[in-house]
XYZ file of N, CA and C in Angstrom:
546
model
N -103.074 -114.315 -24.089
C -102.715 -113.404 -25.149
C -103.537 -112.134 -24.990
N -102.801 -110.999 -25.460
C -103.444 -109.795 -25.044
C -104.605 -109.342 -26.281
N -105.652 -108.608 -25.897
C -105.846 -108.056 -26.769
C -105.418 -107.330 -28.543
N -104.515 -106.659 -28.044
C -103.580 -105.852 -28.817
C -103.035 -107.038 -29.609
N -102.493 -107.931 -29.188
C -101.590 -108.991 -30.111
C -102.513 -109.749 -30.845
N -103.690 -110.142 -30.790
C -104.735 -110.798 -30.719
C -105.323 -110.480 -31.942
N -105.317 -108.380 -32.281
C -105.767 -107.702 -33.112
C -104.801 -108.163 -33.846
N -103.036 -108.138 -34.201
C -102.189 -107.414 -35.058
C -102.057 -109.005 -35.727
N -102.247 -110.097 -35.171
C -102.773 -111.611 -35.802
C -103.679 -111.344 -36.737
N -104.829 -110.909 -36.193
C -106.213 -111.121 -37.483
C -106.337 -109.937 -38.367
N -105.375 -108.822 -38.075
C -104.875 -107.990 -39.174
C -104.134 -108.574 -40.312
N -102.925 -109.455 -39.413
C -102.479 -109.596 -40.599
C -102.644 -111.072 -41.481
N -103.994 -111.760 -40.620
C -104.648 -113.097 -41.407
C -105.687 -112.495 -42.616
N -106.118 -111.515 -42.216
C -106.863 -110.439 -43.500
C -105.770 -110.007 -44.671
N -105.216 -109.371 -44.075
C -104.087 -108.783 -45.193
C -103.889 -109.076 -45.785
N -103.414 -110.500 -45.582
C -102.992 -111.412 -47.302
C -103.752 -112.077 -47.901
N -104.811 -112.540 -47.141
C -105.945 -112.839 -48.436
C -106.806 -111.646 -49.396
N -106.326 -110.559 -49.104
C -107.178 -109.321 -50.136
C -105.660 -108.792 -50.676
N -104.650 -109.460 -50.758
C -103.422 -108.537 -51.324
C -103.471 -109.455 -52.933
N -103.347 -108.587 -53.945
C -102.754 -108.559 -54.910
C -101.534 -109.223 -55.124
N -101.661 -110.159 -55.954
C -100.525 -111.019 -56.493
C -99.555 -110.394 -56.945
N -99.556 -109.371 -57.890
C -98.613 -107.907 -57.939
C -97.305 -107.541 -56.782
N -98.474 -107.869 -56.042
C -97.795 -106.528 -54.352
C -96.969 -107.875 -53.510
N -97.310 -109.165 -54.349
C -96.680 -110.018 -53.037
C -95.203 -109.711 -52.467
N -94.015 -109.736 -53.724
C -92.788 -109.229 -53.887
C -92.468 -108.245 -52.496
N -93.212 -107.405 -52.288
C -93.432 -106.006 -51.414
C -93.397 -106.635 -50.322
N -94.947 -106.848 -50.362
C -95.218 -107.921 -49.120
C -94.508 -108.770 -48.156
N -93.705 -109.209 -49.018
C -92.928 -110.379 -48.424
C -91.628 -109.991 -47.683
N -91.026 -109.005 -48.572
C -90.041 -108.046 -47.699
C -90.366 -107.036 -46.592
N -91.215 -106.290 -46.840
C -91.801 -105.815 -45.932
C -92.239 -106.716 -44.317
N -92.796 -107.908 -44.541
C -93.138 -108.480 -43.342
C -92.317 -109.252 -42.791
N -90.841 -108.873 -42.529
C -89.626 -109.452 -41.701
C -89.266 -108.492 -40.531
N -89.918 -107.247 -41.220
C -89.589 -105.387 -40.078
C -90.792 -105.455 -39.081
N -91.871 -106.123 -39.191
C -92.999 -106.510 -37.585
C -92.475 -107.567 -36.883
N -91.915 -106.901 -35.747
C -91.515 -107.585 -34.824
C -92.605 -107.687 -33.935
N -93.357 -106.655 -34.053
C -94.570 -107.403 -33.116
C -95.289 -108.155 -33.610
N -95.701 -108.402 -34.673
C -96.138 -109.212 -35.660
C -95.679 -110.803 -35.075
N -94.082 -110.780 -35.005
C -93.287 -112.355 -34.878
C -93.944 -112.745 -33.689
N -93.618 -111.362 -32.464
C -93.994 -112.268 -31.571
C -95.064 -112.230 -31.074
N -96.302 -111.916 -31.749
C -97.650 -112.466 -31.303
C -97.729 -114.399 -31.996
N -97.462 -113.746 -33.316
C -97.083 -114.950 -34.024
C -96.284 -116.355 -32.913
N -95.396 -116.014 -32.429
C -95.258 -116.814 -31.045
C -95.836 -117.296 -30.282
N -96.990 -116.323 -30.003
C -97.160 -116.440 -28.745
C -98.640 -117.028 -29.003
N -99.409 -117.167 -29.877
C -100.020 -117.902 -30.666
C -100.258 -118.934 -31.019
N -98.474 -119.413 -31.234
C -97.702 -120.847 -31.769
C -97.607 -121.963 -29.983
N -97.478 -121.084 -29.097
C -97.234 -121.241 -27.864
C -98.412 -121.864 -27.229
N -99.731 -121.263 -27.253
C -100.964 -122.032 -26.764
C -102.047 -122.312 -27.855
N -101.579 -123.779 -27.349
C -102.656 -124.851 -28.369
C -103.845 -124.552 -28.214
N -103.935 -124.353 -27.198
C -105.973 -124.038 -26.894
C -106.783 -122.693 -28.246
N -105.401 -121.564 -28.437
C -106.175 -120.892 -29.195
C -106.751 -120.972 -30.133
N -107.759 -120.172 -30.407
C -108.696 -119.999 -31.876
C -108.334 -119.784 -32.558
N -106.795 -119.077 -32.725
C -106.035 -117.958 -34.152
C -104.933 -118.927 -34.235
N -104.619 -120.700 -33.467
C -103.948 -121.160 -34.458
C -103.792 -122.149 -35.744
N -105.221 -122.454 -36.082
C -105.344 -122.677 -36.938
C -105.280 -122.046 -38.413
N -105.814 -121.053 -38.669
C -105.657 -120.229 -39.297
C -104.113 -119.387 -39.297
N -103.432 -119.469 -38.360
C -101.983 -118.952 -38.291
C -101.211 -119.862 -39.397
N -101.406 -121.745 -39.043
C -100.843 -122.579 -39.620
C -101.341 -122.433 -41.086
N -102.464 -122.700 -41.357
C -102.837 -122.696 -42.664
C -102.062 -121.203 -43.436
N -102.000 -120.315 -42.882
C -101.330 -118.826 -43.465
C -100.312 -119.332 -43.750
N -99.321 -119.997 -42.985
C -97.876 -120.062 -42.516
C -97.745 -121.270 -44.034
N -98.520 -122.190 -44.319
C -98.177 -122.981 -45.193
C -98.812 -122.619 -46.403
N -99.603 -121.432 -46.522
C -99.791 -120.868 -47.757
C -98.630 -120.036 -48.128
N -97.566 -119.081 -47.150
C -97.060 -118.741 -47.018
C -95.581 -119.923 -47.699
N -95.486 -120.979 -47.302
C -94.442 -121.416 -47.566
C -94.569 -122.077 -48.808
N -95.591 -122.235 -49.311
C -95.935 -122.862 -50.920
C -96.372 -121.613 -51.993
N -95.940 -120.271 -51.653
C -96.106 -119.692 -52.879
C -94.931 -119.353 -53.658
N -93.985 -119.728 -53.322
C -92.777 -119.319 -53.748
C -91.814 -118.888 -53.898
N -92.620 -117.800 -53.094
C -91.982 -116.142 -52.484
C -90.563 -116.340 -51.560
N -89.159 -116.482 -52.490
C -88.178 -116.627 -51.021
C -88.666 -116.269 -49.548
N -88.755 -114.971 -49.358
C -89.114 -114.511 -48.207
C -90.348 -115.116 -47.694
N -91.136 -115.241 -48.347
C -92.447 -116.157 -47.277
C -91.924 -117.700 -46.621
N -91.317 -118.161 -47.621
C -90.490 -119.297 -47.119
C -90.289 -118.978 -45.703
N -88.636 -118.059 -45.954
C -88.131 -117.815 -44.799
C -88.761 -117.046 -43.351
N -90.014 -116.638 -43.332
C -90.707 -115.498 -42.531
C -91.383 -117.262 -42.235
N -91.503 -118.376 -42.760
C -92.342 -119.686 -42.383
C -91.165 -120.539 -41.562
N -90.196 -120.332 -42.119
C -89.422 -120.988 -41.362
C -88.854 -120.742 -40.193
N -88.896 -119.372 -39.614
C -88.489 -119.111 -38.671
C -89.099 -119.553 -37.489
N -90.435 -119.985 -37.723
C -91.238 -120.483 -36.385
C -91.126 -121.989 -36.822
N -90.452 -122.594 -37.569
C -90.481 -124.167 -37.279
C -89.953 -125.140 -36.413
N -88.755 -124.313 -35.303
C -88.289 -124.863 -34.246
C -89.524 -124.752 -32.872
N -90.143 -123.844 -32.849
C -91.200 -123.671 -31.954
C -92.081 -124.319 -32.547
N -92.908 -124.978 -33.650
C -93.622 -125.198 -33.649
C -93.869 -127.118 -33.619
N -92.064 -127.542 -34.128
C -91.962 -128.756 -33.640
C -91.834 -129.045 -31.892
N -91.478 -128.070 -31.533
C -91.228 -127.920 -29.851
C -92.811 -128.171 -29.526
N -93.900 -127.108 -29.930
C -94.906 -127.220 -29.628
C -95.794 -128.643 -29.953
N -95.737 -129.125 -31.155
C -96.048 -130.256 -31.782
C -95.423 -131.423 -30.512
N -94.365 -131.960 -30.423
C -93.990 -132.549 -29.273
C -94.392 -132.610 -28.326
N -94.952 -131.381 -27.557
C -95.334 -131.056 -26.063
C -96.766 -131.659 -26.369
N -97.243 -131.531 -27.014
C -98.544 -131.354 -27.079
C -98.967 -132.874 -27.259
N -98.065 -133.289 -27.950
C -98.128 -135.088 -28.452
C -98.172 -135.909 -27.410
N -97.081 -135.273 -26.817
C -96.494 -136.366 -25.467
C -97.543 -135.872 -24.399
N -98.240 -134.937 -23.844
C -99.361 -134.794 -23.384
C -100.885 -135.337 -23.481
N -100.442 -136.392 -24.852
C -101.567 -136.690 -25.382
C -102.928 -135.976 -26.223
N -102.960 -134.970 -26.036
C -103.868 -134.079 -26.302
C -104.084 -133.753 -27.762
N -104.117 -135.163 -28.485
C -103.887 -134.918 -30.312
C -104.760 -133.933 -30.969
N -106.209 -133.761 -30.235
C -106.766 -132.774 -30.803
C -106.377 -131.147 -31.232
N -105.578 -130.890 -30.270
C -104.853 -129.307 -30.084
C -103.590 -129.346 -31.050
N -103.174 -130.674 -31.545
C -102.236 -130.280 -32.611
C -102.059 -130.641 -33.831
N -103.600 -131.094 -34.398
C -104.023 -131.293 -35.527
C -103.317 -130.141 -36.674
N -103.222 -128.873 -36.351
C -103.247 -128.219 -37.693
C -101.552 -127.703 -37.521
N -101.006 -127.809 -36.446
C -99.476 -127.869 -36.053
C -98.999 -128.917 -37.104
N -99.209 -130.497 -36.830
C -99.206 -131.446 -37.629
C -99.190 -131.223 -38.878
N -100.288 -130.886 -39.341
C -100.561 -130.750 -41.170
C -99.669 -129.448 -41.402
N -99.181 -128.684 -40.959
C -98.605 -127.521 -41.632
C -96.908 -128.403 -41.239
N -96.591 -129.450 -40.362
C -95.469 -129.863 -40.102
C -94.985 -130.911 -41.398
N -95.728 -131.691 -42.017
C -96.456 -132.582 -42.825
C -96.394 -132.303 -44.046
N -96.907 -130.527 -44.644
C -96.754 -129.908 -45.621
C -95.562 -129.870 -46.034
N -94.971 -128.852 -45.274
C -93.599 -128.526 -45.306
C -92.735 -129.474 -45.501
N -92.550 -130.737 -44.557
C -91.438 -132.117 -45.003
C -92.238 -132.421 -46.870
N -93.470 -132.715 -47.200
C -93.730 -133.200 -48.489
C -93.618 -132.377 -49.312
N -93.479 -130.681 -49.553
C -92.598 -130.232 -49.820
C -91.257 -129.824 -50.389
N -90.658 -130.450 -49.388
C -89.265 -130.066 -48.978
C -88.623 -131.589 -49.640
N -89.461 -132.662 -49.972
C -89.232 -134.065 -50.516
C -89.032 -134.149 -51.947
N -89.451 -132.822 -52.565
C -90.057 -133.204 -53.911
C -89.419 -131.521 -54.474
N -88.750 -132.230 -56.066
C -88.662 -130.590 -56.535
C -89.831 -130.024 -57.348
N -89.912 -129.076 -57.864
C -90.831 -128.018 -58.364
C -91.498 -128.930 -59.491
N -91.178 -130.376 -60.184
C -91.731 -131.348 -61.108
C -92.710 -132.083 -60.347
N -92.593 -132.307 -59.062
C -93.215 -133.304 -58.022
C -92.649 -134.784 -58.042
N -90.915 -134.657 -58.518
C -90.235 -135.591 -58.233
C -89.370 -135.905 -56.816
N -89.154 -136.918 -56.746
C -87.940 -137.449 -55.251
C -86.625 -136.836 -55.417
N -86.635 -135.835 -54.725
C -85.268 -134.920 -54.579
C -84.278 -136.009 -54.341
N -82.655 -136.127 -54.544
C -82.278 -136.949 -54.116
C -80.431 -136.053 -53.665
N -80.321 -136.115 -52.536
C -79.023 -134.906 -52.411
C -78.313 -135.633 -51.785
N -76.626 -134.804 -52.563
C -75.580 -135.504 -52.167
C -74.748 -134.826 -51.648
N -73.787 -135.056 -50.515
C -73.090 -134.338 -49.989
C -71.666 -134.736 -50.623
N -70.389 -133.959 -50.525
C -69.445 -134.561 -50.494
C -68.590 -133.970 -49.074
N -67.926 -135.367 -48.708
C -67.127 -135.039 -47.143
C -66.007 -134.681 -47.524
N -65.487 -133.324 -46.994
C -63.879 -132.857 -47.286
C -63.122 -133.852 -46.808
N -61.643 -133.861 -46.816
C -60.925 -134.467 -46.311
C -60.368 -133.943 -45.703
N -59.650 -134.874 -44.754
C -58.888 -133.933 -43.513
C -57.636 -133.663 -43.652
N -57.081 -134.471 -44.974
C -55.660 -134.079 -45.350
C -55.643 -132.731 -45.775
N -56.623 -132.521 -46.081
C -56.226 -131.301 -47.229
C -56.623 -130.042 -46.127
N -56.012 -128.669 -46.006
C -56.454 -127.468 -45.382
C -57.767 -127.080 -45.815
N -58.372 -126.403 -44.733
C -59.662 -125.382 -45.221
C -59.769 -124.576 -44.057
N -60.494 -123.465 -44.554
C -60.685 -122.682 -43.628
C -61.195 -123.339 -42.226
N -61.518 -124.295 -42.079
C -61.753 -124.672 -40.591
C -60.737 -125.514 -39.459
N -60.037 -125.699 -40.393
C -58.563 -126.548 -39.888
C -57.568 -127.015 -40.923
N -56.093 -127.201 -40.057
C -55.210 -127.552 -40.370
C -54.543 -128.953 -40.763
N -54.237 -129.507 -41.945
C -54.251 -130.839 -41.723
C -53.199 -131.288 -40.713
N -53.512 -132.516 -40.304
C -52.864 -133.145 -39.342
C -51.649 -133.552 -39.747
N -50.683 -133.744 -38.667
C -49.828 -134.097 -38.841
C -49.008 -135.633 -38.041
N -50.322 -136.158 -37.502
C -49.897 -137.291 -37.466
C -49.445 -138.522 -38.383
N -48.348 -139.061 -38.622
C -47.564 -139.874 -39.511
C -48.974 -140.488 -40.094
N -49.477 -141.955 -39.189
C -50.301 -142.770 -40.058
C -51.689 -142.143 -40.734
N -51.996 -141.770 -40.095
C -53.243 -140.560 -40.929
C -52.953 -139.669 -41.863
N -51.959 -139.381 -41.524
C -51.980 -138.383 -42.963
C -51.901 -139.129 -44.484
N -50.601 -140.379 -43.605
C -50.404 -141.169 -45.035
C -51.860 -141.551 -45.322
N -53.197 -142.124 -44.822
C -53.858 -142.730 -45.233
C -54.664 -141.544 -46.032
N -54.774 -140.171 -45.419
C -55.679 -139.593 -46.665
C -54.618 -139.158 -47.540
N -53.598 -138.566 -47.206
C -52.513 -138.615 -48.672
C -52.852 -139.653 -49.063
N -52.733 -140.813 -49.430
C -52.831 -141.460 -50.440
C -54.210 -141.976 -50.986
N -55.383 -141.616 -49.780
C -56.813 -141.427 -50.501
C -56.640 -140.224 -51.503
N -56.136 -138.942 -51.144
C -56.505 -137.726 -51.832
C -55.692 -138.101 -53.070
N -54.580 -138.822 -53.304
C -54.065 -138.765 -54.337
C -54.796 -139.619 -55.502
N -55.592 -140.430 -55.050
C -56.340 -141.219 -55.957
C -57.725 -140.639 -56.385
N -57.526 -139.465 -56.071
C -59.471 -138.474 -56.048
C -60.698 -139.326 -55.301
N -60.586 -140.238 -54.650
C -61.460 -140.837 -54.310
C -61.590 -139.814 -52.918
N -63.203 -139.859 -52.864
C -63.787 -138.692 -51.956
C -65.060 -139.450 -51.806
N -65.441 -139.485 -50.441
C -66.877 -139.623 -49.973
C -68.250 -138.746 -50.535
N -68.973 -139.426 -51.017
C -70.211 -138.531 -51.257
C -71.475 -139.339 -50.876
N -72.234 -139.231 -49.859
C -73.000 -139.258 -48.891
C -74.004 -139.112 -49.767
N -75.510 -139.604 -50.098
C -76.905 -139.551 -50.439
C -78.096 -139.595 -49.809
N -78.604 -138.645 -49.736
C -80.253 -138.559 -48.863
C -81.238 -138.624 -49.658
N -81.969 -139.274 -49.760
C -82.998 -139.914 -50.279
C -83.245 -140.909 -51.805
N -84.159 -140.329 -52.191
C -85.433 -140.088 -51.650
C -86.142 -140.569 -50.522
N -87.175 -139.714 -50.056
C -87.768 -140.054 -48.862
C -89.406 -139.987 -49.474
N -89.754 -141.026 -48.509
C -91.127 -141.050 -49.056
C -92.105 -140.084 -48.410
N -93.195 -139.721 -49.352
C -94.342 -138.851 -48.720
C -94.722 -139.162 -47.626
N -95.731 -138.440 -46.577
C -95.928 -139.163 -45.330
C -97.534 -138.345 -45.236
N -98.253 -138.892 -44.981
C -100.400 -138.604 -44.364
C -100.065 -138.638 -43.517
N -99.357 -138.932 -42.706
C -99.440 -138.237 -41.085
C -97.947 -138.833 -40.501
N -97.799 -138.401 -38.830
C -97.107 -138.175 -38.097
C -97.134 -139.513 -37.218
N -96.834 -140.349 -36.846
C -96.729 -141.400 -35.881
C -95.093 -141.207 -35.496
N -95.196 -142.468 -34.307
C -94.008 -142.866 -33.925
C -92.560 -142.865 -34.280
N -92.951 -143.567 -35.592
C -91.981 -144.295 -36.331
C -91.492 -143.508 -37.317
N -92.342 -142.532 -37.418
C -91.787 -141.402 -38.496
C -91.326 -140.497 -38.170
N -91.687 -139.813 -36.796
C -91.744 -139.073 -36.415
C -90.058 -137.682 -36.400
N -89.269 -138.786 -36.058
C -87.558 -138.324 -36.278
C -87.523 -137.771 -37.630
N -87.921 -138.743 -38.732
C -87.465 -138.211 -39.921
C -88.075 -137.413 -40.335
N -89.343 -137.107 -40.050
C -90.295 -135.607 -40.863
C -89.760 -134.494 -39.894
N -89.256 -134.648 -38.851
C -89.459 -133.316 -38.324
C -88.028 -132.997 -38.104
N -86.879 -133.513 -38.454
C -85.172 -133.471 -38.923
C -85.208 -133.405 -40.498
């Protein structure tokens, strides 16, 4: 990592701990237009060995627990790299280098588990049917299928799918591993 990128990191790990609760609103919109910003932020996220990523993670999950739509989303944008990184780093063995990858991975799923009460979110999907048109296709017109959702659709009976609750998780193993980080 270069110098220069190195600086515009611990600029902006200062920045928000002396900003005004006031100015966050600002803040938060404002910091989607540093693109050099993202990709030091990358490149950061990229080698475990550094000193600035601990403190990146801890930002990144202060960042995603204040509320701020936009901090959310400015947190989420590095969560495909940072499970990429989390992985590499796992399967290398090298658990020490992705201790704070982990806990900011960890945050975010316990989180993302629980609404704003600190209850078990519990979400339901419902599956369209294929009889019926939508903007993504045409219903079919094969004889026995159609009859079978014609005469599902005529009875309102419709699939609705449920995810969770899911339980909290202290760390990352094996066995968990699929479901915290999907």
């Amino acid at each position: 990592m270069f110098t220069s990128e190195k600086g515009v990191v611990e600029e902006w790990l200062s920045e928000f701990k002396t900003l005004p609760e006031a100015s966050l609103p600002n803040y938060a919109t404002n910091l989607k237009d540093k693109s050099s910003l993202v990709s030091s932020l990358y490149k950061v996220i990229q080698e475990p060995q550094s000193e600035l990523l601990e403190p990146v993670c801890h930002q990144l999950f202060e960042f995603y627990r204040s509320g701020e739509e936009q901090l959310l989303r400015f947190t989420l944008q590095f969560l495909p790299e940072l499970i990429w990184c989390y992985l590499a780093v796992s399967a290398s063995r090298n658990v020490h280098s992705s201790g704070c990858i982990e806990a900011l991975l960890l945050g975010v799923y316990n989180l993302e588990i629980v609404d704003k009460q600190g209850h078990s979110k519990v979400l339901s999907f419902t599956i369209p049917s294929l009889s019926k048109p939508s903007v993504y296709h045409e219903p079919s017109s094969i004889g026995s299928m159609a009859l079978t959702e014609s005469a599902l659709s005529q009875h309102g009976l419709s699939k609705v799918v449920y995810s969770g609750p899911h339980p909290q998780r202290e760390m990352l193993t094996a066995q968990n591993r699929y479901a915290v980080e999907t």
